[in-house]
Amino acid sequence: MKPNSVTYELIKTCQQTGARLGKVHTPHGSFDTPAFMPVGTQATVKGMSPDELKEIGSGIILSNTYHLYMRPGNELIKKAGGLHNFMNWDKPILTDSGGFQVFSLAEFRKITEDGVTFKSHIDGSSHLFTPEKATEIQNDLGADIIMAFDECIPYPAEYDYAKNSLERTTRWLQRCKDSNKRDDQALFGIIQGGMFPDLRIQSAKEITSIDLPGYAIGGLSVGESKDEMYKMLDITTPIMPSNKPRYLMGVGSPDALIEGSIRGIDMFDCVLPTRIGRNGTAMTSKGRVIVRDRKYAEDFSPLDEKCDCYVCKNFSKAYIRHLIKAKEMLGLRLVTWHNLYFLLGLMEGIRKAIIEDRLKDFRNEFFEKYGYKL
């Protein structure tokens, strides 16, 4: 048996919460966990250069299989030497399988045991994604961590539909594993099951019975309440192996990053900080600031007085608001920069709190400042 190209090292467990401090090792370096992964859907984190991402502390980024398959095409990226060369990023990359986009973006889709037939959201052309196809595309892209092709069910979903779907996702995972052609890429399986506790348990047992370097929890943060999501995590994470990374897909709000870490999650990703940044909304230590609002027109203070990022050290709310109102791209870049710095700094704070065995105290202090209810 060949050794895994991606391994997890457990460094410390928080005595107050059970949260894990660790390190994930990949062919393109290691990153500390719990970690937030900025999303670079189209081989770029919107508004940020690779050097800027490194400067603010990003250890790994995520790219999207569906979008890169559609444009510019996985074969072109393979010719370029893979995603790392194509986008000039020499740290770890994770690619999702495209499953979420197939089910959420495609205009038409038909699900069979073989895969999913759909029409492109770009030009309406017809395509078929199978587990083998999704794996082949990711092999071409060359990410360090690749995701299994799964079905992303709608929320809410009927029990029988969720059960049939998770069982198909397990079968698809085995096909992804069988078709993976590269030893330097680590395939992660995805646990599904909707909001049904027994189905989450069934899926977690089935997915983790297939020996892989890591496992993800999918189908959460899709419209359910935070309490529902945390309940599903409480049920699922204890079943997942303790010696491998646990990845919660599509979650990036500050409260969920803290609560997920408390529940033993190691990796998170979300478009939230870049998306709201482009809409002129900043994450700060006191909550969200909608900097485009009129009340900030003559506010010469930084986005967050407690933040030491490049943006907060150099620019005021008034200036950034002016840029946004004038439709200058720098304004949206600056808010995006700050938001990513804020979340990456939050993860650093979580890791420090785990070392100090005080993550629950850290959560309570953060929630009080941010205005969250405990």
mmCIF file of C-alpha atoms in Angstrom:
data_model
loop_
_atom_site.group_PDB
_atom_site.id
_atom_site.type_symbol
_atom_site.label_atom_id
_atom_site.label_comp_id
_atom_site.label_asym_id
_atom_site.label_seq_id
_atom_site.Cartn_x
_atom_site.Cartn_y
_atom_site.Cartn_z
ATOM 1 C CA MET A 1 0.000 0.000 0.000
ATOM 2 C CA LYS A 2 1.357 3.417 -0.976
ATOM 3 C CA PRO A 3 1.549 6.084 1.745
ATOM 4 C CA ASN A 4 -1.012 8.874 1.690
ATOM 5 C CA SER A 5 0.162 12.072 0.020
ATOM 6 C CA VAL A 6 -1.802 14.064 2.614
ATOM 7 C CA THR A 7 -1.513 13.304 6.320
ATOM 8 C CA TYR A 8 -2.892 14.799 9.524
ATOM 9 C CA GLU A 9 -0.827 15.476 12.626
ATOM 10 C CA LEU A 10 -2.712 16.031 15.875
ATOM 11 C CA ILE A 11 -0.746 18.455 18.027
ATOM 12 C CA LYS A 12 -3.072 19.332 20.902
ATOM 13 C CA THR A 13 -6.623 18.794 22.125
ATOM 14 C CA CYS A 14 -8.340 21.629 23.984
ATOM 15 C CA GLN A 15 -9.143 20.432 27.492
ATOM 16 C CA GLN A 16 -12.075 22.842 27.707
ATOM 17 C CA THR A 17 -13.845 21.829 24.486
ATOM 18 C CA GLY A 18 -12.152 18.867 22.781
ATOM 19 C CA ALA A 19 -11.243 21.021 19.759
ATOM 20 C CA ARG A 20 -8.200 19.873 17.788
ATOM 21 C CA LEU A 21 -5.026 21.774 16.974
ATOM 22 C CA GLY A 22 -3.262 20.062 14.121
ATOM 23 C CA LYS A 23 -1.270 20.282 10.946
ATOM 24 C CA VAL A 24 -2.105 18.895 7.519
ATOM 25 C CA HIS A 25 0.896 17.888 5.421
ATOM 26 C CA THR A 26 0.619 17.938 1.607
ATOM 27 C CA PRO A 27 2.994 17.743 -1.384
ATOM 28 C CA HIS A 28 2.950 21.557 -1.520
ATOM 29 C CA GLY A 29 3.623 22.179 2.147
ATOM 30 C CA SER A 30 1.752 22.072 5.428
ATOM 31 C CA PHE A 31 -0.942 24.233 6.984
ATOM 32 C CA ASP A 32 -2.155 24.634 10.556
ATOM 33 C CA THR A 33 -5.643 23.607 11.610
ATOM 34 C CA PRO A 34 -8.351 24.575 12.322
ATOM 35 C CA ALA A 35 -7.986 26.396 8.998
ATOM 36 C CA PHE A 36 -10.160 28.593 6.829
ATOM 37 C CA MET A 37 -9.616 28.178 3.090
ATOM 38 C CA PRO A 38 -10.283 31.223 0.879
ATOM 39 C CA VAL A 39 -12.265 30.238 -2.207
ATOM 40 C CA GLY A 40 -10.618 30.754 -5.587
ATOM 41 C CA THR A 41 -13.474 29.529 -7.761
ATOM 42 C CA GLN A 42 -11.953 30.352 -11.159
ATOM 43 C CA ALA A 43 -8.294 29.786 -10.195
ATOM 44 C CA THR A 44 -8.236 33.132 -8.415
ATOM 45 C CA VAL A 45 -9.436 34.380 -5.050
ATOM 46 C CA LYS A 46 -11.464 37.351 -6.286
ATOM 47 C CA GLY A 47 -9.581 40.604 -5.858
ATOM 48 C CA MET A 48 -6.443 39.075 -4.345
ATOM 49 C CA SER A 49 -3.060 38.148 -5.802
ATOM 50 C CA PRO A 50 -1.211 35.021 -4.620
ATOM 51 C CA ASP A 51 1.415 37.144 -2.848
ATOM 52 C CA GLU A 52 -1.298 39.087 -1.019
ATOM 53 C CA LEU A 53 -2.921 35.851 0.128
ATOM 54 C CA LYS A 54 0.394 34.662 1.517
ATOM 55 C CA GLU A 55 0.922 38.017 3.222
ATOM 56 C CA ILE A 56 -2.353 37.729 5.147
ATOM 57 C CA GLY A 57 -1.606 34.161 6.233
ATOM 58 C CA SER A 58 -3.496 31.866 3.871
ATOM 59 C CA GLY A 59 -2.017 28.366 4.003
ATOM 60 C CA ILE A 60 -4.362 26.709 1.491
ATOM 61 C CA ILE A 61 -6.953 27.831 -1.053
ATOM 62 C CA LEU A 62 -9.858 26.130 -2.806
ATOM 63 C CA SER A 63 -10.740 26.062 -6.513
ATOM 64 C CA ASN A 64 -13.799 24.767 -8.313
ATOM 65 C CA THR A 65 -13.855 21.795 -10.657
ATOM 66 C CA TYR A 66 -17.114 22.687 -12.421
ATOM 67 C CA HIS A 67 -16.095 26.241 -13.267
ATOM 68 C CA LEU A 68 -12.576 25.332 -14.395
ATOM 69 C CA TYR A 69 -13.930 22.486 -16.533
ATOM 70 C CA MET A 70 -16.282 24.962 -18.196
ATOM 71 C CA ARG A 71 -13.652 27.662 -18.600
ATOM 72 C CA PRO A 72 -10.765 27.493 -19.547
ATOM 73 C CA GLY A 73 -10.964 23.667 -19.482
ATOM 74 C CA ASN A 74 -9.065 21.081 -17.481
ATOM 75 C CA GLU A 75 -6.966 20.030 -20.475
ATOM 76 C CA LEU A 76 -5.587 23.546 -20.883
ATOM 77 C CA ILE A 77 -4.719 23.720 -17.180
ATOM 78 C CA LYS A 78 -3.025 20.325 -17.468
ATOM 79 C CA LYS A 79 -0.913 21.695 -20.350
ATOM 80 C CA ALA A 80 0.051 24.625 -18.140
ATOM 81 C CA GLY A 81 1.462 22.173 -15.603
ATOM 82 C CA GLY A 82 -1.564 22.070 -13.311
ATOM 83 C CA LEU A 83 -3.315 24.665 -11.174
ATOM 84 C CA HIS A 84 -0.261 25.501 -9.081
ATOM 85 C CA ASN A 85 1.684 26.603 -12.153
ATOM 86 C CA PHE A 86 -1.313 28.097 -13.930
ATOM 87 C CA MET A 87 -2.194 30.487 -11.087
ATOM 88 C CA ASN A 88 1.313 30.815 -9.591
ATOM 89 C CA TRP A 89 0.346 29.416 -6.175
ATOM 90 C CA ASP A 90 2.946 27.128 -4.601
ATOM 91 C CA LYS A 91 1.023 26.251 -1.437
ATOM 92 C CA PRO A 92 -1.681 23.568 -1.034
ATOM 93 C CA ILE A 93 -4.838 23.616 -3.156
ATOM 94 C CA LEU A 94 -8.124 21.763 -2.653
ATOM 95 C CA THR A 95 -10.579 21.323 -5.511
ATOM 96 C CA ASP A 96 -14.218 20.441 -4.917
ATOM 97 C CA SER A 97 -15.787 17.902 -7.246
ATOM 98 C CA GLY A 98 -18.225 20.270 -8.955
ATOM 99 C CA GLY A 99 -21.183 18.437 -7.479
ATOM 100 C CA PHE A 100 -22.618 21.441 -5.668
ATOM 101 C CA GLN A 101 -22.419 23.607 -8.796
ATOM 102 C CA VAL A 102 -23.948 20.912 -11.003
ATOM 103 C CA PHE A 103 -26.947 20.800 -8.689
ATOM 104 C CA SER A 104 -27.212 24.539 -8.007
ATOM 105 C CA LEU A 105 -26.122 26.305 -11.218
ATOM 106 C CA ALA A 106 -26.942 24.037 -14.132
ATOM 107 C CA GLU A 107 -30.166 24.913 -15.941
ATOM 108 C CA PHE A 108 -31.180 21.309 -16.500
ATOM 109 C CA ARG A 109 -30.012 18.153 -14.772
ATOM 110 C CA LYS A 110 -30.934 14.517 -14.752
ATOM 111 C CA ILE A 111 -29.563 12.207 -12.080
ATOM 112 C CA THR A 112 -28.940 8.523 -12.785
ATOM 113 C CA GLU A 113 -26.751 5.892 -11.206
ATOM 114 C CA ASP A 114 -24.151 6.669 -13.870
ATOM 115 C CA GLY A 115 -23.907 10.385 -13.042
ATOM 116 C CA VAL A 116 -25.544 13.726 -13.739
ATOM 117 C CA THR A 117 -26.438 15.150 -17.158
ATOM 118 C CA PHE A 118 -26.732 18.922 -17.137
ATOM 119 C CA LYS A 119 -26.580 22.037 -19.271
ATOM 120 C CA SER A 120 -23.854 24.631 -18.805
ATOM 121 C CA HIS A 121 -24.880 27.887 -17.126
ATOM 122 C CA ILE A 122 -22.539 29.659 -19.573
ATOM 123 C CA ASP A 123 -23.693 28.524 -23.010
ATOM 124 C CA GLY A 124 -26.367 25.871 -22.477
ATOM 125 C CA SER A 125 -24.190 23.055 -23.823
ATOM 126 C CA SER A 126 -24.924 19.557 -22.526
ATOM 127 C CA HIS A 127 -22.463 17.675 -20.290
ATOM 128 C CA LEU A 128 -22.285 14.492 -18.231
ATOM 129 C CA PHE A 129 -20.452 14.387 -14.912
ATOM 130 C CA THR A 130 -19.782 10.918 -13.578
ATOM 131 C CA PRO A 131 -17.616 10.050 -10.583
ATOM 132 C CA GLU A 132 -14.925 8.989 -13.045
ATOM 133 C CA LYS A 133 -15.201 12.237 -15.022
ATOM 134 C CA ALA A 134 -15.053 14.454 -11.928
ATOM 135 C CA THR A 135 -11.982 12.563 -10.736
ATOM 136 C CA GLU A 136 -10.309 12.763 -14.147
ATOM 137 C CA ILE A 137 -10.827 16.530 -14.279
ATOM 138 C CA GLN A 138 -9.333 16.923 -10.805
ATOM 139 C CA ASN A 139 -6.399 14.704 -11.771
ATOM 140 C CA ASP A 140 -5.754 17.138 -14.623
ATOM 141 C CA LEU A 141 -6.060 20.162 -12.320
ATOM 142 C CA GLY A 142 -3.484 18.667 -9.971
ATOM 143 C CA ALA A 143 -4.748 19.890 -6.594
ATOM 144 C CA ASP A 144 -3.281 18.357 -3.434
ATOM 145 C CA ILE A 145 -6.725 17.436 -2.090
ATOM 146 C CA ILE A 146 -9.549 16.397 -4.405
ATOM 147 C CA MET A 147 -13.163 15.756 -3.478
ATOM 148 C CA ALA A 148 -15.394 12.840 -4.353
ATOM 149 C CA PHE A 149 -18.382 13.469 -6.631
ATOM 150 C CA ASP A 150 -21.531 13.443 -4.519
ATOM 151 C CA GLU A 151 -25.166 14.437 -4.797
ATOM 152 C CA CYS A 152 -26.092 17.691 -3.072
ATOM 153 C CA ILE A 153 -29.732 17.250 -2.126
ATOM 154 C CA PRO A 154 -32.096 20.226 -1.757
ATOM 155 C CA TYR A 155 -33.155 21.575 1.628
ATOM 156 C CA PRO A 156 -35.524 20.460 2.924
ATOM 157 C CA ALA A 157 -35.528 16.949 1.483
ATOM 158 C CA GLU A 158 -37.795 13.958 2.017
ATOM 159 C CA TYR A 159 -36.385 11.129 4.132
ATOM 160 C CA ASP A 160 -36.473 8.486 1.408
ATOM 161 C CA TYR A 161 -34.829 10.815 -1.100
ATOM 162 C CA ALA A 162 -32.045 11.658 1.369
ATOM 163 C CA LYS A 163 -31.476 7.972 2.121
ATOM 164 C CA ASN A 164 -31.310 6.916 -1.528
ATOM 165 C CA SER A 165 -29.032 9.860 -2.280
ATOM 166 C CA LEU A 166 -26.521 9.160 0.475
ATOM 167 C CA GLU A 167 -26.324 5.503 -0.545
ATOM 168 C CA ARG A 168 -25.631 6.535 -4.145
ATOM 169 C CA THR A 169 -23.001 8.989 -2.880
ATOM 170 C CA THR A 170 -21.269 6.069 -1.146
ATOM 171 C CA ARG A 171 -21.272 4.041 -4.356
ATOM 172 C CA TRP A 172 -19.991 7.040 -6.292
ATOM 173 C CA LEU A 173 -17.173 7.467 -3.748
ATOM 174 C CA GLN A 174 -15.915 3.951 -4.407
ATOM 175 C CA ARG A 175 -15.924 4.707 -8.141
ATOM 176 C CA CYS A 176 -13.978 7.929 -7.519
ATOM 177 C CA LYS A 177 -11.400 5.998 -5.516
ATOM 178 C CA ASP A 178 -11.115 3.288 -8.162
ATOM 179 C CA SER A 179 -10.619 5.852 -10.941
ATOM 180 C CA ASN A 180 -8.121 8.118 -9.175
ATOM 181 C CA LYS A 181 -4.943 7.896 -11.257
ATOM 182 C CA ARG A 182 -2.570 9.990 -9.152
ATOM 183 C CA ASP A 183 -0.710 9.029 -5.986
ATOM 184 C CA ASP A 184 0.178 12.644 -5.206
ATOM 185 C CA GLN A 185 -3.454 13.681 -4.763
ATOM 186 C CA ALA A 186 -5.530 12.844 -1.709
ATOM 187 C CA LEU A 187 -9.197 11.961 -2.296
ATOM 188 C CA PHE A 188 -11.636 12.972 0.462
ATOM 189 C CA GLY A 189 -15.075 11.389 0.793
ATOM 190 C CA ILE A 190 -18.172 13.450 1.633
ATOM 191 C CA ILE A 191 -20.729 12.555 4.304
ATOM 192 C CA GLN A 192 -24.341 13.409 3.454
ATOM 193 C CA GLY A 193 -27.738 12.480 4.943
ATOM 194 C CA GLY A 194 -29.687 15.721 5.073
ATOM 195 C CA MET A 195 -31.038 16.782 8.461
ATOM 196 C CA PHE A 196 -31.881 13.247 9.570
ATOM 197 C CA PRO A 197 -29.725 12.025 12.489
ATOM 198 C CA ASP A 198 -29.933 8.321 11.589
ATOM 199 C CA LEU A 199 -29.029 9.054 7.960
ATOM 200 C CA ARG A 200 -26.060 11.194 8.991
ATOM 201 C CA ILE A 201 -24.850 8.290 11.134
ATOM 202 C CA GLN A 202 -25.398 5.828 8.287
ATOM 203 C CA SER A 203 -23.533 8.024 5.811
ATOM 204 C CA ALA A 204 -20.664 8.711 8.214
ATOM 205 C CA LYS A 205 -20.177 4.992 8.810
ATOM 206 C CA GLU A 206 -20.391 4.122 5.102
ATOM 207 C CA ILE A 207 -18.080 6.895 3.893
ATOM 208 C CA THR A 208 -15.429 6.390 6.587
ATOM 209 C CA SER A 209 -15.444 2.615 5.972
ATOM 210 C CA ILE A 210 -13.694 3.415 2.683
ATOM 211 C CA ASP A 211 -10.065 4.076 3.592
ATOM 212 C CA LEU A 212 -9.145 7.604 2.505
ATOM 213 C CA PRO A 213 -6.735 10.335 3.685
ATOM 214 C CA GLY A 214 -9.565 12.564 4.896
ATOM 215 C CA TYR A 215 -13.316 13.095 5.059
ATOM 216 C CA ALA A 216 -15.728 15.998 4.611
ATOM 217 C CA ILE A 217 -19.206 16.830 5.850
ATOM 218 C CA GLY A 218 -21.417 18.127 3.044
ATOM 219 C CA GLY A 219 -25.021 19.231 2.757
ATOM 220 C CA LEU A 220 -24.917 21.702 5.649
ATOM 221 C CA SER A 221 -25.232 25.501 5.605
ATOM 222 C CA VAL A 222 -27.814 25.044 2.848
ATOM 223 C CA GLY A 223 -30.710 26.887 4.491
ATOM 224 C CA GLU A 224 -31.116 25.097 7.799
ATOM 225 C CA SER A 225 -30.782 26.882 11.143
ATOM 226 C CA LYS A 226 -27.424 27.052 12.894
ATOM 227 C CA ASP A 227 -28.853 24.855 15.667
ATOM 228 C CA GLU A 228 -29.739 22.177 13.094
ATOM 229 C CA MET A 229 -26.269 22.338 11.621
ATOM 230 C CA TYR A 230 -24.585 22.024 15.019
ATOM 231 C CA LYS A 231 -26.838 19.089 15.892
ATOM 232 C CA MET A 232 -25.722 17.291 12.716
ATOM 233 C CA LEU A 233 -22.072 18.024 13.557
ATOM 234 C CA ASP A 234 -22.528 16.711 17.098
ATOM 235 C CA ILE A 235 -23.851 13.477 15.615
ATOM 236 C CA THR A 236 -21.324 13.143 12.790
ATOM 237 C CA THR A 237 -17.863 14.165 13.967
ATOM 238 C CA PRO A 238 -17.538 11.505 16.715
ATOM 239 C CA ILE A 239 -17.863 8.823 14.012
ATOM 240 C CA MET A 240 -15.096 10.321 11.867
ATOM 241 C CA PRO A 241 -11.514 9.038 12.313
ATOM 242 C CA SER A 242 -9.461 11.067 14.792
ATOM 243 C CA ASN A 243 -6.231 10.592 12.835
ATOM 244 C CA LYS A 244 -7.478 12.208 9.610
ATOM 245 C CA PRO A 245 -8.627 15.745 8.695
ATOM 246 C CA ARG A 246 -12.302 16.656 9.015
ATOM 247 C CA TYR A 247 -13.592 19.233 6.557
ATOM 248 C CA LEU A 248 -16.902 21.111 6.902
ATOM 249 C CA MET A 249 -17.837 22.319 3.431
ATOM 250 C CA GLY A 250 -19.246 25.758 2.634
ATOM 251 C CA VAL A 251 -19.156 27.269 6.129
ATOM 252 C CA GLY A 252 -17.473 30.612 6.864
ATOM 253 C CA SER A 253 -19.425 32.828 9.267
ATOM 254 C CA PRO A 254 -17.368 33.666 12.375
ATOM 255 C CA ASP A 255 -19.780 31.993 14.793
ATOM 256 C CA ALA A 256 -19.879 28.782 12.740
ATOM 257 C CA LEU A 257 -16.076 28.679 12.453
ATOM 258 C CA ILE A 258 -15.783 28.792 16.233
ATOM 259 C CA GLU A 259 -18.633 26.357 16.889
ATOM 260 C CA GLY A 260 -17.349 23.993 14.182
ATOM 261 C CA SER A 261 -13.858 24.030 15.675
ATOM 262 C CA ILE A 262 -15.308 23.226 19.096
ATOM 263 C CA ARG A 263 -16.969 20.198 17.487
ATOM 264 C CA GLY A 264 -13.700 18.855 16.099
ATOM 265 C CA ILE A 265 -13.674 20.313 12.557
ATOM 266 C CA ASP A 266 -10.240 21.014 11.045
ATOM 267 C CA MET A 267 -10.985 22.682 7.693
ATOM 268 C CA PHE A 268 -13.580 25.190 6.467
ATOM 269 C CA ASP A 269 -14.254 27.084 3.242
ATOM 270 C CA CYS A 270 -16.776 29.683 2.131
ATOM 271 C CA VAL A 271 -17.250 32.482 -0.391
ATOM 272 C CA LEU A 272 -18.789 34.666 2.344
ATOM 273 C CA PRO A 273 -15.851 37.026 3.088
ATOM 274 C CA THR A 274 -15.124 37.770 -0.562
ATOM 275 C CA ARG A 275 -18.769 37.928 -1.627
ATOM 276 C CA ILE A 276 -19.902 40.378 1.039
ATOM 277 C CA GLY A 277 -16.641 42.285 0.555
ATOM 278 C CA ARG A 278 -17.595 42.925 -3.050
ATOM 279 C CA ASN A 279 -20.945 44.215 -1.763
ATOM 280 C CA GLY A 280 -19.215 46.709 0.545
ATOM 281 C CA THR A 281 -19.719 44.816 3.821
ATOM 282 C CA ALA A 282 -16.817 44.401 6.237
ATOM 283 C CA MET A 283 -16.398 41.858 9.021
ATOM 284 C CA THR A 284 -15.118 43.557 12.176
ATOM 285 C CA SER A 285 -14.519 42.700 15.818
ATOM 286 C CA LYS A 286 -17.830 44.432 16.665
ATOM 287 C CA GLY A 287 -19.910 42.893 13.888
ATOM 288 C CA ARG A 288 -20.562 43.700 10.254
ATOM 289 C CA VAL A 289 -20.017 47.210 8.910
ATOM 290 C CA ILE A 290 -21.850 48.081 5.680
ATOM 291 C CA VAL A 291 -19.297 50.677 4.671
ATOM 292 C CA ARG A 292 -21.213 51.843 1.607
ATOM 293 C CA ASP A 293 -23.920 53.270 3.913
ATOM 294 C CA ARG A 294 -24.305 57.043 4.023
ATOM 295 C CA LYS A 295 -23.414 57.311 7.713
ATOM 296 C CA TYR A 296 -19.789 56.480 6.894
ATOM 297 C CA ALA A 297 -19.388 59.300 4.342
ATOM 298 C CA GLU A 298 -17.372 61.419 6.815
ATOM 299 C CA ASP A 299 -16.063 58.615 9.038
ATOM 300 C CA PHE A 300 -12.286 58.787 8.914
ATOM 301 C CA SER A 301 -11.716 55.838 11.226
ATOM 302 C CA PRO A 302 -10.585 52.429 9.888
ATOM 303 C CA LEU A 303 -12.979 49.568 9.170
ATOM 304 C CA ASP A 304 -11.935 48.022 12.487
ATOM 305 C CA GLU A 305 -9.872 49.962 15.021
ATOM 306 C CA LYS A 306 -8.601 46.700 16.521
ATOM 307 C CA CYS A 307 -7.381 45.341 13.171
ATOM 308 C CA ASP A 308 -3.776 45.700 12.028
ATOM 309 C CA CYS A 309 -4.254 44.659 8.401
ATOM 310 C CA TYR A 310 -2.890 46.764 5.554
ATOM 311 C CA VAL A 311 -6.351 48.190 4.862
ATOM 312 C CA CYS A 312 -7.094 49.283 8.412
ATOM 313 C CA LYS A 313 -3.629 50.773 8.880
ATOM 314 C CA ASN A 314 -3.880 52.909 5.759
ATOM 315 C CA PHE A 315 -7.465 53.739 4.766
ATOM 316 C CA SER A 316 -10.634 55.144 6.319
ATOM 317 C CA LYS A 317 -14.256 54.127 5.999
ATOM 318 C CA ALA A 318 -14.924 57.410 4.224
ATOM 319 C CA TYR A 319 -12.280 56.710 1.589
ATOM 320 C CA ILE A 320 -13.396 53.133 1.025
ATOM 321 C CA ARG A 321 -17.034 54.263 0.791
ATOM 322 C CA HIS A 322 -16.015 56.861 -1.787
ATOM 323 C CA LEU A 323 -14.258 54.181 -3.861
ATOM 324 C CA ILE A 324 -17.299 51.914 -3.758
ATOM 325 C CA LYS A 325 -19.703 54.719 -4.659
ATOM 326 C CA ALA A 326 -17.399 55.748 -7.520
ATOM 327 C CA LYS A 327 -17.328 52.114 -8.680
ATOM 328 C CA GLU A 328 -13.561 51.997 -8.310
ATOM 329 C CA MET A 329 -12.353 48.409 -8.091
ATOM 330 C CA LEU A 330 -9.879 49.233 -5.332
ATOM 331 C CA GLY A 331 -12.718 49.793 -2.860
ATOM 332 C CA LEU A 332 -14.064 46.250 -3.211
ATOM 333 C CA ARG A 333 -10.513 44.878 -3.176
ATOM 334 C CA LEU A 334 -9.780 46.609 0.115
ATOM 335 C CA VAL A 335 -12.909 45.273 1.851
ATOM 336 C CA THR A 336 -12.187 41.782 0.498
ATOM 337 C CA TRP A 337 -8.585 41.998 1.750
ATOM 338 C CA HIS A 338 -9.755 43.047 5.200
ATOM 339 C CA ASN A 339 -12.458 40.340 5.431
ATOM 340 C CA LEU A 340 -10.050 37.541 4.552
ATOM 341 C CA TYR A 341 -7.485 38.922 7.007
ATOM 342 C CA PHE A 342 -10.195 39.053 9.675
ATOM 343 C CA LEU A 343 -11.243 35.421 9.199
ATOM 344 C CA LEU A 344 -7.686 34.113 8.936
ATOM 345 C CA GLY A 345 -6.911 36.061 12.121
ATOM 346 C CA LEU A 346 -9.967 34.532 13.779
ATOM 347 C CA MET A 347 -8.629 31.057 12.962
ATOM 348 C CA GLU A 348 -5.280 32.027 14.465
ATOM 349 C CA GLY A 349 -7.123 33.122 17.596
ATOM 350 C CA ILE A 350 -8.985 29.800 17.707
ATOM 351 C CA ARG A 351 -5.706 27.881 17.420
ATOM 352 C CA LYS A 352 -4.132 29.968 20.215
ATOM 353 C CA ALA A 353 -7.179 29.363 22.432
ATOM 354 C CA ILE A 354 -6.859 25.603 21.864
ATOM 355 C CA ILE A 355 -3.211 25.750 22.942
ATOM 356 C CA GLU A 356 -4.291 27.617 26.079
ATOM 357 C CA ASP A 357 -7.237 25.232 26.760
ATOM 358 C CA ARG A 358 -9.732 28.134 26.689
ATOM 359 C CA LEU A 359 -11.671 27.908 23.440
ATOM 360 C CA LYS A 360 -15.050 28.064 25.209
ATOM 361 C CA ASP A 361 -13.978 31.279 26.949
ATOM 362 C CA PHE A 362 -12.711 32.605 23.608
ATOM 363 C CA ARG A 363 -16.098 31.849 22.043
ATOM 364 C CA ASN A 364 -18.006 33.604 24.822
ATOM 365 C CA GLU A 365 -15.779 36.695 24.614
ATOM 366 C CA PHE A 366 -16.008 36.836 20.822
ATOM 367 C CA PHE A 367 -19.784 36.340 20.761
ATOM 368 C CA GLU A 368 -20.261 39.159 23.282
ATOM 369 C CA LYS A 369 -18.174 41.575 21.189
ATOM 370 C CA TYR A 370 -19.698 40.488 17.877
ATOM 371 C CA GLY A 371 -23.279 40.582 19.101
ATOM 372 C CA TYR A 372 -23.999 36.874 18.759
ATOM 373 C CA LYS A 373 -26.351 35.131 21.168
ATOM 374 C CA LEU A 374 -24.956 32.232 23.167
#
